[in-house]
CSV table of C-alpha atoms in Angstrom, one decimal:
chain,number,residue,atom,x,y,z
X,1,UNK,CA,88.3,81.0,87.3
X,2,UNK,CA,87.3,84.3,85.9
X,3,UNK,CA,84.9,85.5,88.7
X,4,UNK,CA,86.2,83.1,91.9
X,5,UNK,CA,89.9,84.1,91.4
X,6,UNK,CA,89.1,87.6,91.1
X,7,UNK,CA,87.0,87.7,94.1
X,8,UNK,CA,90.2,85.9,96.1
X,9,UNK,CA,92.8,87.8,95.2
X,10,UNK,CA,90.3,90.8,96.6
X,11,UNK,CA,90.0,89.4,99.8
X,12,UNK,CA,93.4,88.8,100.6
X,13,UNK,CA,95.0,91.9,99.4
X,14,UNK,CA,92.4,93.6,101.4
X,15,UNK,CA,93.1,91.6,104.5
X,16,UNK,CA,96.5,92.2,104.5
X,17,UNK,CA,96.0,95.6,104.4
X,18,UNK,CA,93.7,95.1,107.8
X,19,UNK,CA,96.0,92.7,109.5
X,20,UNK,CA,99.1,95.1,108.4
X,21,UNK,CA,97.3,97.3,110.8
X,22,UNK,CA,97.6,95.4,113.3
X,23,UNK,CA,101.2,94.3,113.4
X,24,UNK,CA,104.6,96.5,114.2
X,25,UNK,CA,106.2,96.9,111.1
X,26,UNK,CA,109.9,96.9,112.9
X,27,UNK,CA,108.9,93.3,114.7
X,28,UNK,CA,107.0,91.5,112.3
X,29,UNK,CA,107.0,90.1,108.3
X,30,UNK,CA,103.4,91.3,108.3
X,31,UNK,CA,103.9,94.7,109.7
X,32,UNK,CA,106.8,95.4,106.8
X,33,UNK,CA,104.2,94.3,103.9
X,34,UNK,CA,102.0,97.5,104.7
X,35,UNK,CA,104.2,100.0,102.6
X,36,UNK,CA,105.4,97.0,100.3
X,37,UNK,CA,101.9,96.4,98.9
X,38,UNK,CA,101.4,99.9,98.6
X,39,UNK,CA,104.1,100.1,96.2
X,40,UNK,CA,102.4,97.2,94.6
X,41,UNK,CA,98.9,99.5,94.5
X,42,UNK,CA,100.8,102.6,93.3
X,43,UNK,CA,102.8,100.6,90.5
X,44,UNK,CA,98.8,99.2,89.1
X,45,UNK,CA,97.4,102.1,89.8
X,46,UNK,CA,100.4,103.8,87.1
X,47,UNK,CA,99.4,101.6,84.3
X,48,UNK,CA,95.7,102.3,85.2
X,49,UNK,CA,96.4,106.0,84.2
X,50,UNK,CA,98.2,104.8,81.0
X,51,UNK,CA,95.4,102.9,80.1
X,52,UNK,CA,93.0,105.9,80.2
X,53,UNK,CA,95.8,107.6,77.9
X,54,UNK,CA,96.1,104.5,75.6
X,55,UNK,CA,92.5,104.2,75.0
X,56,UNK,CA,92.3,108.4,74.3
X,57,UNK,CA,94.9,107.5,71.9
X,58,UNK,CA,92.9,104.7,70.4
X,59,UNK,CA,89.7,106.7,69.9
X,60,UNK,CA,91.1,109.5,68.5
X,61,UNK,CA,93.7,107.7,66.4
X,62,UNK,CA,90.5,105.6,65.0
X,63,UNK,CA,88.7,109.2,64.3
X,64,UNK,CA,91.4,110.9,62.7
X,65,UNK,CA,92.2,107.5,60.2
X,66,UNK,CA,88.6,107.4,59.2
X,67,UNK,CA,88.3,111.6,59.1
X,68,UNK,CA,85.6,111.6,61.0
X,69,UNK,CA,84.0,115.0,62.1
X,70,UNK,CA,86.0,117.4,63.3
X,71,UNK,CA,89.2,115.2,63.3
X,72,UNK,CA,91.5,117.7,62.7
X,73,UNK,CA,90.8,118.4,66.3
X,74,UNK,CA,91.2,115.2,66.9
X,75,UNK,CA,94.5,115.2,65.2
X,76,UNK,CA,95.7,118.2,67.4
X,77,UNK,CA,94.9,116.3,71.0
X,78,UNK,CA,97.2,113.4,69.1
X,79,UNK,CA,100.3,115.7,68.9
X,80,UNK,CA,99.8,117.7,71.9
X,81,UNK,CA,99.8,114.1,73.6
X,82,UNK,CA,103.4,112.9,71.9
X,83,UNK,CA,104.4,116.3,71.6
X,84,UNK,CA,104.3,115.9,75.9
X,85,UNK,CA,104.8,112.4,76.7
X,86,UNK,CA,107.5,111.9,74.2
X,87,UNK,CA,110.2,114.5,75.7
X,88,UNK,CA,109.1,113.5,78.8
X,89,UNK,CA,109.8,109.7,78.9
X,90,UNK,CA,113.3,110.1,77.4
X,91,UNK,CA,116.2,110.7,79.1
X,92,UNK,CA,117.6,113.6,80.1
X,93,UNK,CA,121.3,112.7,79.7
X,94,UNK,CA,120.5,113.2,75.9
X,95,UNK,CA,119.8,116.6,75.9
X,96,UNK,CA,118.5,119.4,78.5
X,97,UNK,CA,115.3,119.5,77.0
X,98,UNK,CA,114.3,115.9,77.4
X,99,UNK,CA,112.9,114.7,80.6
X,100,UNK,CA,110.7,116.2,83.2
X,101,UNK,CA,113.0,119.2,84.6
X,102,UNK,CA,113.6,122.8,84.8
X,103,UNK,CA,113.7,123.9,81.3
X,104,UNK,CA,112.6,120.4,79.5
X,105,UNK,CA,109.8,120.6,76.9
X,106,UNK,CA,107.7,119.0,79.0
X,107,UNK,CA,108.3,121.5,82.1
X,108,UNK,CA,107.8,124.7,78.8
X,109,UNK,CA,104.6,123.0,77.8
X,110,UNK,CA,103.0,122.8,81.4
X,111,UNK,CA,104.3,126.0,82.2
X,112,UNK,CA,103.2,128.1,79.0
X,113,UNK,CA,100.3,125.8,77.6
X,114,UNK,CA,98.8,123.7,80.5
X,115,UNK,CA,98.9,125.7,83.3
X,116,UNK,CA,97.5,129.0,82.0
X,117,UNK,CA,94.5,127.0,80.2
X,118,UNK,CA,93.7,124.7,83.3
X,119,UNK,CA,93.7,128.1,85.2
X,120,UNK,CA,91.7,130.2,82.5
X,121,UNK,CA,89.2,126.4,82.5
X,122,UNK,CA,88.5,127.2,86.1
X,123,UNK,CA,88.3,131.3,85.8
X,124,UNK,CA,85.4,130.8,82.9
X,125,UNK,CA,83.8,129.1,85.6
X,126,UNK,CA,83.2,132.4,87.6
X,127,UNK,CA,81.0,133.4,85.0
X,128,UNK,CA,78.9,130.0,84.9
X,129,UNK,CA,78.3,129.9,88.4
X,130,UNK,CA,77.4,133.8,88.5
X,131,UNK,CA,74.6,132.5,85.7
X,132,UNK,CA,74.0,129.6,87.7
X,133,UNK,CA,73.2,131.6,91.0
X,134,UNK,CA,71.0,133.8,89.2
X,135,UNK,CA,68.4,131.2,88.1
X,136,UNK,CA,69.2,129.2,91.6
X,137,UNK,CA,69.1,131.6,93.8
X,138,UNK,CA,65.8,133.0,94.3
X,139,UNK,CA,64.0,133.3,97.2
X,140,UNK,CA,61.0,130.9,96.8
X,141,UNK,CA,61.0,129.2,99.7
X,142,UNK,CA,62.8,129.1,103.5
X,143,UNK,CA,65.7,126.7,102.4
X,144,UNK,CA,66.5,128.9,98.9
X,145,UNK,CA,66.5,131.7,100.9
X,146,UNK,CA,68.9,130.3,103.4
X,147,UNK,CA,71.0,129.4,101.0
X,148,UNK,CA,71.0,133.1,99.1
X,149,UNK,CA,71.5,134.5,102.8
X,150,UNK,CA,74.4,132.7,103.8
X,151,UNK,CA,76.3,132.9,99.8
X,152,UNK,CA,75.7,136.6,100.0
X,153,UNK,CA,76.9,136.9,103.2
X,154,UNK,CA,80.1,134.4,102.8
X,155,UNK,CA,81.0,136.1,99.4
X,156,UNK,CA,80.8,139.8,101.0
X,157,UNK,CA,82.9,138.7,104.0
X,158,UNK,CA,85.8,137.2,101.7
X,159,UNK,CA,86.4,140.8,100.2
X,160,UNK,CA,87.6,143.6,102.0
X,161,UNK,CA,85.3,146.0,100.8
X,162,UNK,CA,82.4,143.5,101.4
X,163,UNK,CA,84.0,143.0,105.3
X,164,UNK,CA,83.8,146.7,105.4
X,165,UNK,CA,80.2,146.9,104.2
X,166,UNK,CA,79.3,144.3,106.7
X,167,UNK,CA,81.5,146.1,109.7
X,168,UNK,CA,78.7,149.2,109.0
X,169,UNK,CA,75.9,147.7,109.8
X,170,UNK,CA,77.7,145.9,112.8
X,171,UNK,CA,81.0,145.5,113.5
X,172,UNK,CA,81.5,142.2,114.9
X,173,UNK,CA,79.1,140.6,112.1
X,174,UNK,CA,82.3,139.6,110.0
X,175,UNK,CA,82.9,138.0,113.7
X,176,UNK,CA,79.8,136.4,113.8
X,177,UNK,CA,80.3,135.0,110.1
X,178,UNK,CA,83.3,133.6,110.6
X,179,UNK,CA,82.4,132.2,114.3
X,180,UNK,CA,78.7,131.1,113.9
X,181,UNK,CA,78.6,129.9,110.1
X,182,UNK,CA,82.3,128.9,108.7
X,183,UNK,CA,83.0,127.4,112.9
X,184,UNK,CA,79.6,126.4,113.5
X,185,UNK,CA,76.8,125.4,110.9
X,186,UNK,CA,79.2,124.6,107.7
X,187,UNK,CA,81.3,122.9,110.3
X,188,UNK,CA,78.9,120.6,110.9
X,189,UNK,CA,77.5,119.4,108.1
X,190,UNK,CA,80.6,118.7,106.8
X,191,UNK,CA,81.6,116.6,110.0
X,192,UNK,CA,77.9,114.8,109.2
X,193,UNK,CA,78.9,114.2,106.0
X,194,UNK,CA,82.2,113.0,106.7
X,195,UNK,CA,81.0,111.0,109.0
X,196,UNK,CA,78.3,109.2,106.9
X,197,UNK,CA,80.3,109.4,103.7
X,198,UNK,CA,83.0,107.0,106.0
X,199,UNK,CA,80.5,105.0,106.9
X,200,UNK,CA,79.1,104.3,103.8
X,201,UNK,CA,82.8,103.9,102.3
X,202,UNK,CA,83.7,101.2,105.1
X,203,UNK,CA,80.9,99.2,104.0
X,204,UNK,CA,81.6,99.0,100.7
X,205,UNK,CA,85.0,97.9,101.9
X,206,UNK,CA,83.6,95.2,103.4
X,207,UNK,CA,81.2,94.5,100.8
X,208,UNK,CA,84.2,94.3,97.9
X,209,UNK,CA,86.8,92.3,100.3
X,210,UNK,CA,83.6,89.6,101.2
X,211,UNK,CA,82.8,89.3,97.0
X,212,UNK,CA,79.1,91.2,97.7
X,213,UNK,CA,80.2,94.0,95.5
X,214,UNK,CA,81.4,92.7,91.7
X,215,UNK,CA,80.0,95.6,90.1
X,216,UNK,CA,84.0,96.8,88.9
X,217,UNK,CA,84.3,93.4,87.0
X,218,UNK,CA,81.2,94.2,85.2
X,219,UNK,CA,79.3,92.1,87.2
A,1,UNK,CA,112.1,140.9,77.3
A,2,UNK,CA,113.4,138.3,75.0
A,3,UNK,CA,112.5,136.9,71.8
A,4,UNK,CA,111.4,133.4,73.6
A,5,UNK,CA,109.6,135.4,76.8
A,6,UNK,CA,107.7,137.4,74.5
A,7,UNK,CA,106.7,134.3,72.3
A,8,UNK,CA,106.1,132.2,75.4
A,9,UNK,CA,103.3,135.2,76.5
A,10,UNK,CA,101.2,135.5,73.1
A,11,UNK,CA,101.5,131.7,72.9
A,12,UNK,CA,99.8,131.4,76.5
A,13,UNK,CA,97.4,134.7,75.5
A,14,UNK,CA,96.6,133.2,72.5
A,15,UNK,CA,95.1,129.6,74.2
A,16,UNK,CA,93.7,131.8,77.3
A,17,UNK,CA,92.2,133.8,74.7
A,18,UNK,CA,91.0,131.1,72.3
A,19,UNK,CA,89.2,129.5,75.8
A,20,UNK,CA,87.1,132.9,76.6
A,21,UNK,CA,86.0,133.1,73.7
A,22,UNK,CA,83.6,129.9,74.7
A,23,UNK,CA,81.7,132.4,76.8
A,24,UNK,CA,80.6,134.1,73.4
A,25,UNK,CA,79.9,131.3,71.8
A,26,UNK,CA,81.9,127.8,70.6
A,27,UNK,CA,83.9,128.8,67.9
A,28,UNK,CA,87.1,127.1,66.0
A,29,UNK,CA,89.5,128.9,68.5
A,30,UNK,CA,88.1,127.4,71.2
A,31,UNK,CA,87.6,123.9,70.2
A,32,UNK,CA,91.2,123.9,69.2
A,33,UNK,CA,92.7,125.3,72.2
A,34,UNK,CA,90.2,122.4,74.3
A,35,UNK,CA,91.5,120.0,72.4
A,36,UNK,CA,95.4,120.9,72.7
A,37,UNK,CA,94.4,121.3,76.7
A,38,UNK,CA,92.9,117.6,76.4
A,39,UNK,CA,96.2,116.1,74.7
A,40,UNK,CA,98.7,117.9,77.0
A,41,UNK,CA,96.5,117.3,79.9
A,42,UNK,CA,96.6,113.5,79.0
A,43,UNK,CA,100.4,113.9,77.7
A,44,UNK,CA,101.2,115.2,81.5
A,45,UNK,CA,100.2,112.3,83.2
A,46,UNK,CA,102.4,109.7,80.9
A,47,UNK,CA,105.0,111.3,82.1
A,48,UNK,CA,104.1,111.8,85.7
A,49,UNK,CA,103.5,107.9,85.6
A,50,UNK,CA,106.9,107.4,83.9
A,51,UNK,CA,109.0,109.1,86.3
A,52,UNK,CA,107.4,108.6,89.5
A,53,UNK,CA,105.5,105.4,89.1
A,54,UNK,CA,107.8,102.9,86.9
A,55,UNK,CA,111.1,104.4,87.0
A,56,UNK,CA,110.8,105.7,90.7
A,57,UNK,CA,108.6,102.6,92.3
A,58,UNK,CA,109.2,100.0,90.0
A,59,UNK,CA,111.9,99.8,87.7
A,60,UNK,CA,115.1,101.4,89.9
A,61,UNK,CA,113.7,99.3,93.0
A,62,UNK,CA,114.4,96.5,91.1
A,63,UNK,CA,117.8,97.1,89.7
A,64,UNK,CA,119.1,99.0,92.2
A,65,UNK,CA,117.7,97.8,95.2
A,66,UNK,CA,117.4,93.5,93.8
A,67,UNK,CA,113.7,94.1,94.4
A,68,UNK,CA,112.9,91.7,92.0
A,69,UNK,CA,109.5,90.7,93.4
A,70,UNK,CA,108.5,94.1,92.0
A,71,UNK,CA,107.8,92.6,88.3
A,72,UNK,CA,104.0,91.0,89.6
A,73,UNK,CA,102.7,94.6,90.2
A,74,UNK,CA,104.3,95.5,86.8
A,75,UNK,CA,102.5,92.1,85.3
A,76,UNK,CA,99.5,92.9,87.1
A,77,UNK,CA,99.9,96.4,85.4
A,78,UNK,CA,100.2,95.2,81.8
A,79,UNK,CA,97.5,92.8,82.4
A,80,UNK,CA,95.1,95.7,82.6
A,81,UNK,CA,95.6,96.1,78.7
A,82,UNK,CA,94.3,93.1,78.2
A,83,UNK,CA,90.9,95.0,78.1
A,84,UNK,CA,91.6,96.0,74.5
A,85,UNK,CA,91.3,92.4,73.2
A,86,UNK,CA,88.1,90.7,72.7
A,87,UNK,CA,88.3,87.3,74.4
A,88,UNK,CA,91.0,88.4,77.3
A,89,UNK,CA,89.4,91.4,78.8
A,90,UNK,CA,88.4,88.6,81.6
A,91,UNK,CA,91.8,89.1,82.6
A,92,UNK,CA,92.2,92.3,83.6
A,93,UNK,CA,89.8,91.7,86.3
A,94,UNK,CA,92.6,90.1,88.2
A,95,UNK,CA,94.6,93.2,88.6
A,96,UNK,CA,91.5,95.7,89.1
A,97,UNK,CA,90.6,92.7,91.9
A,98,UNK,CA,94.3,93.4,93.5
A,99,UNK,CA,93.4,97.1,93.9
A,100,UNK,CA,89.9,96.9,94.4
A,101,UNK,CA,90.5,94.9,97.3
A,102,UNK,CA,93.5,96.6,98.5
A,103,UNK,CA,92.2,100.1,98.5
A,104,UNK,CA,88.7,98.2,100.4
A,105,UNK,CA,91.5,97.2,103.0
A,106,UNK,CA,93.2,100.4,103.3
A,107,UNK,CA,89.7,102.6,103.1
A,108,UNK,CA,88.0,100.1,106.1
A,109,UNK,CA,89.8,101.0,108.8
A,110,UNK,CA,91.3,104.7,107.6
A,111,UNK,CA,87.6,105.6,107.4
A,112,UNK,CA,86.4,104.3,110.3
A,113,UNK,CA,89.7,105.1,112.3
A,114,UNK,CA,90.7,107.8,110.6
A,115,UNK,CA,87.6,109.7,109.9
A,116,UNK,CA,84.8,108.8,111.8
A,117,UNK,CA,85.9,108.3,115.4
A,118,UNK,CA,87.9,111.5,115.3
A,119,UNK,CA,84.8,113.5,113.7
A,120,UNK,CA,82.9,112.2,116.5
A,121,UNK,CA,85.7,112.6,119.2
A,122,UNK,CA,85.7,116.2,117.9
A,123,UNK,CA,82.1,117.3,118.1
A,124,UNK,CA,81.6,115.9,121.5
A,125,UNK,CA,84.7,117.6,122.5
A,126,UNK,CA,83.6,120.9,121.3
A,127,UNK,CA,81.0,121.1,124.3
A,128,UNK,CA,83.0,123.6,126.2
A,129,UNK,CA,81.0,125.0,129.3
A,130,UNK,CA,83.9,127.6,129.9
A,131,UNK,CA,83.8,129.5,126.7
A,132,UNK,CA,80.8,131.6,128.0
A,133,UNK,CA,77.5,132.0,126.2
A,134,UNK,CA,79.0,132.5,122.5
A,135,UNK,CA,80.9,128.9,123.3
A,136,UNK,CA,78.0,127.2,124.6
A,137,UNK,CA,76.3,128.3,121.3
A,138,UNK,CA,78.4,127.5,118.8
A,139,UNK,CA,78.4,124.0,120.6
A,140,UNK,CA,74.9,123.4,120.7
A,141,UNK,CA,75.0,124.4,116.7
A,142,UNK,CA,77.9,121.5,116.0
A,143,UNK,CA,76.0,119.0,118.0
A,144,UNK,CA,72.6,120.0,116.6
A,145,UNK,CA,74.2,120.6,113.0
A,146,UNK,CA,76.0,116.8,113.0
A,147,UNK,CA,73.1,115.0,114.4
A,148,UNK,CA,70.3,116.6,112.1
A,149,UNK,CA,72.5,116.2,109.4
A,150,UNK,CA,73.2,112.5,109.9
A,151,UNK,CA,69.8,112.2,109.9
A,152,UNK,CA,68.4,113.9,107.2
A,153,UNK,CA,70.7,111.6,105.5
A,154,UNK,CA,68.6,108.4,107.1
A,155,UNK,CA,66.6,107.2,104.0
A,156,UNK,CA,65.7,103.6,106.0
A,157,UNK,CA,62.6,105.2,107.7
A,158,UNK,CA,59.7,107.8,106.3
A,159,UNK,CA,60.8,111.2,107.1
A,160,UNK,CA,57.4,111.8,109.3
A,161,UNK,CA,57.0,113.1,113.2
A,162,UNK,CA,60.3,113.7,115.1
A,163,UNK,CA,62.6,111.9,112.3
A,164,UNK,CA,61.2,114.4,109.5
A,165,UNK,CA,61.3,117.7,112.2
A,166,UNK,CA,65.1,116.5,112.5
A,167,UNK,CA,66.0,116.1,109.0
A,168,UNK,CA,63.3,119.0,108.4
A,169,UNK,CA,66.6,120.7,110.9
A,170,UNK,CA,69.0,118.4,109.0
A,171,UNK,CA,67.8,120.3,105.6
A,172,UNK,CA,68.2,124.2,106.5
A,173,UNK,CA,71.8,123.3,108.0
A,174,UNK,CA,73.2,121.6,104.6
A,175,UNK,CA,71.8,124.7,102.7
A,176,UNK,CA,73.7,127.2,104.9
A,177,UNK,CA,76.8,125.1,104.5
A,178,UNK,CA,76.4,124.9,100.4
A,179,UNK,CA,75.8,128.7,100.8
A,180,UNK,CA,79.2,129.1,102.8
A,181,UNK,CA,80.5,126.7,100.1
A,182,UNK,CA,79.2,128.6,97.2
A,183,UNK,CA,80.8,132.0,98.6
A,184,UNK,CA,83.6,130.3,98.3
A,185,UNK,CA,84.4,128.9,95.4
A,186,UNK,CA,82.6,132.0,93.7
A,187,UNK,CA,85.0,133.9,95.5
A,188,UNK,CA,88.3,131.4,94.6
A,189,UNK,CA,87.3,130.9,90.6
A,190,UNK,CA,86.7,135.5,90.4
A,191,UNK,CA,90.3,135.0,92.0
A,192,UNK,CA,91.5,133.1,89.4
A,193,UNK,CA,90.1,135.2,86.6
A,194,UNK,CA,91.9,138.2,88.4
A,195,UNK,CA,94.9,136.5,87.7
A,196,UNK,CA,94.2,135.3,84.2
A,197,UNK,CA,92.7,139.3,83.3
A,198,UNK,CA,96.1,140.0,85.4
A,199,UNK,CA,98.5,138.3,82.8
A,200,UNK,CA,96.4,139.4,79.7
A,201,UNK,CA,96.8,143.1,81.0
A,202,UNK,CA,100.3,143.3,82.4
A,203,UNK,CA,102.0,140.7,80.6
A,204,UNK,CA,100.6,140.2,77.2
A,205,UNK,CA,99.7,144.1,77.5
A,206,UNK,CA,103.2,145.2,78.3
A,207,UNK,CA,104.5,142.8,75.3
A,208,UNK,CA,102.4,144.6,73.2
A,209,UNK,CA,103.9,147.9,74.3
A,210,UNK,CA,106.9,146.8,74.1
A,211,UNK,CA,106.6,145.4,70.2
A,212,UNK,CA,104.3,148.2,68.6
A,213,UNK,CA,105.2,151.5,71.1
């Protein structure tokens, strides 16, 4: 009952997806279910995300009640969260500011708050990579050096005084760059990893529809 | 500028400013300005769900459209709380089987249909005998590049004799590509902290100016 069923209702939600395929949805019952189970995915899939936001709720709720360290901290990620789901989840009939449009407190907070520190998150990275590259990237052996080779050249070629540089020494090398490592090498091994990343996904698939694979029921 | 403009820029300086401060060392400022970005972050997504996931998919369907049928997703939904109570967390399984299972079906055949025959189709089809001698090169790198990658990738058999040459191949390919990669996402994030140095200086700078001069 509490492994079997489980492993069931995988299987045929999975098939249908498969036999979906294989039907026209204008002619056939099956055909139609395609997009209606994915409403059905995207609806679980919803409460999925509220469950991550419940549980952050939980554990910093249970931190800031028992004043464990640093909860004020803890007590600030509390309000931000109401202070943005709140507005957002009532309606906007009540007042402008409610809801999730121009000029809502939810659409000021993303705007003024969230967007500027996601973006300045991502910036500080520059500066972590840069330290990064400079213990990585040395030259000790054919496949470092390939790597400090091509990052050099990459990183010159994406800025116009680096495409300049490299137009000096030969003029169709920003050319070459584009053609022979973005076109040709990179190209590659991403399609190679594509491909076997696919492969590997479709067996898992396979292995999770037939009940192989438990491991996301804690088995 | 306005009162509110100007308060919205020192309110966004102030977080941007709080966050670079990490890069001297973690301070107060910073850990408060994470936190806030961890709380709106997760505040976001409530109502992203809200609006385009219960209202939008589930709830208007139903009233609007007699979808009724649309309450067993919503079911299946609340039953992944169940994972909060001792004793019931068994039953959350039955909606994480529903997607688990659904997503297998979808991912099968979009990978295999989707990704891997057209990554094929595409690399054979880039053998192009017209294109000269730079075509005929670049081809012989795709084909060479793909297949020694693959390879390297083969962990079934002892990378020795031809197999280990290949992946040996396989290996000096992936770094030029993470080189090409790294470039690039050096390149985007200094981008991004153009802009950010951007807003600091012509923004929050010329609200300064604007205040004190």
């Amino acid at each position: 009952m509490r492994t079997t069923v489980p492993v069931i209702i995988a299987f045929l939600s999975g098939f249908v997806m498969i036999l979906a395929f294989f039907f026209n949805p204008e002619k056939s019952f099956i055909g139609r279910l395609e997009p209606e189970v994915l409403a059905w995915v995207t609806i679980v899939g919803g409460f999925t995300l509220l469950l991550g936001v419940v549980s952050i709720v939980r554990v910093n709720f249970t931190a800031v009640k028992r004043r464990k360290e640093n909860w004020p901290y803890k007590l600030a990620t509390l309000i931000s969260i109401f202070a943005m789901a709140i507005p957002a989840i009532l309606p906007s009939s009540w007042s402008p500011l409610l809801g999730t449009g121009t000029g809502s407190i939810y659409d000021w907070l993303f705007n003024y708050l969230d967007a500027p520190m996601m973006s300045t998150m991502f910036a500080m990275l520059a500066f972590y990579i840069a330290s990064a590259a400079f213990r990585a990237f040395r030259a000790r052996n054919a496949e470092a050096t390939l790597l400090l080779v091509t990052a050099t050249l990459v990183m010159l070629w994406r800025v116009p005084m680096g495409e300049a540089f490299l137009k000096s020494i030969h003029g169709d090398l920003p050319q070459y760059i584009n053609t022979y490592i973005m076109g040709g090498a990179n190209l590659a091994v991403q399609r190679g990893i594509i491909i076997g990343a696919a492969m590997g996904a479709a067996a898992m698939s396979l292995r999770i529809m037939l009940g192989i694979e438990r491991t996301y029921m804690g088995k | 500028m306005s009162f509110v403009e100007h308060l919205q820029i020192w309110i966004a300086a102030f977080f941007m400013l709080s966050l670079f401060s990490f890069l001297y060392k973690d301070n107060p400022f910073y850990k408060l300005a994470e936190h806030i970005f961890a709380g709106l972050s997760a505040g976001y997504y409530i109502g992203l769900v809200w609006h385009a996931v219960i209202l939008q998919t589930m709830i208007n369907p139903m009233i609007q459209d007699g979808k009724w049928w649309l309450f067993i997703p919503g079911l299946l939904g609340v039953m992944m709380f169940s994972r909060f109570f001792k004793g019931f967390h068994w039953i959350s399984r039955y909606s994480l089987a529903f997607v688990m299972g659904n997503t297998a079906g979808i991912f099968l055949l979009s990978e295999l249909h989707g990704k891997v025959i057209p990554q094929v189709q595409a690399t054979m089809r880039s053998v192009d005998p017209s294109q000269g001698f730079g075509g005929l090169l670049l081809s012989v790198i795709i084909i060479t590049g793909v297949i020694s990658t693959l390879l390297y990738f083969y962990f079934s058999k002892e990378h020795k004799g031809l197999l280990g040459g290949v992946a040996k191949l396989g290996i000096w390919f992936i770094m030029v590509s993470f080189g090409a990669h790294f470039g690039y996402t050096v390149m985007a994030r200094i981008s991004l902290l153009i802009g950010q140095v951007q807003f600091l200086i012509f923004d929050w700078g010329g609200s300064i100016q604007q205040i004190f001069f």
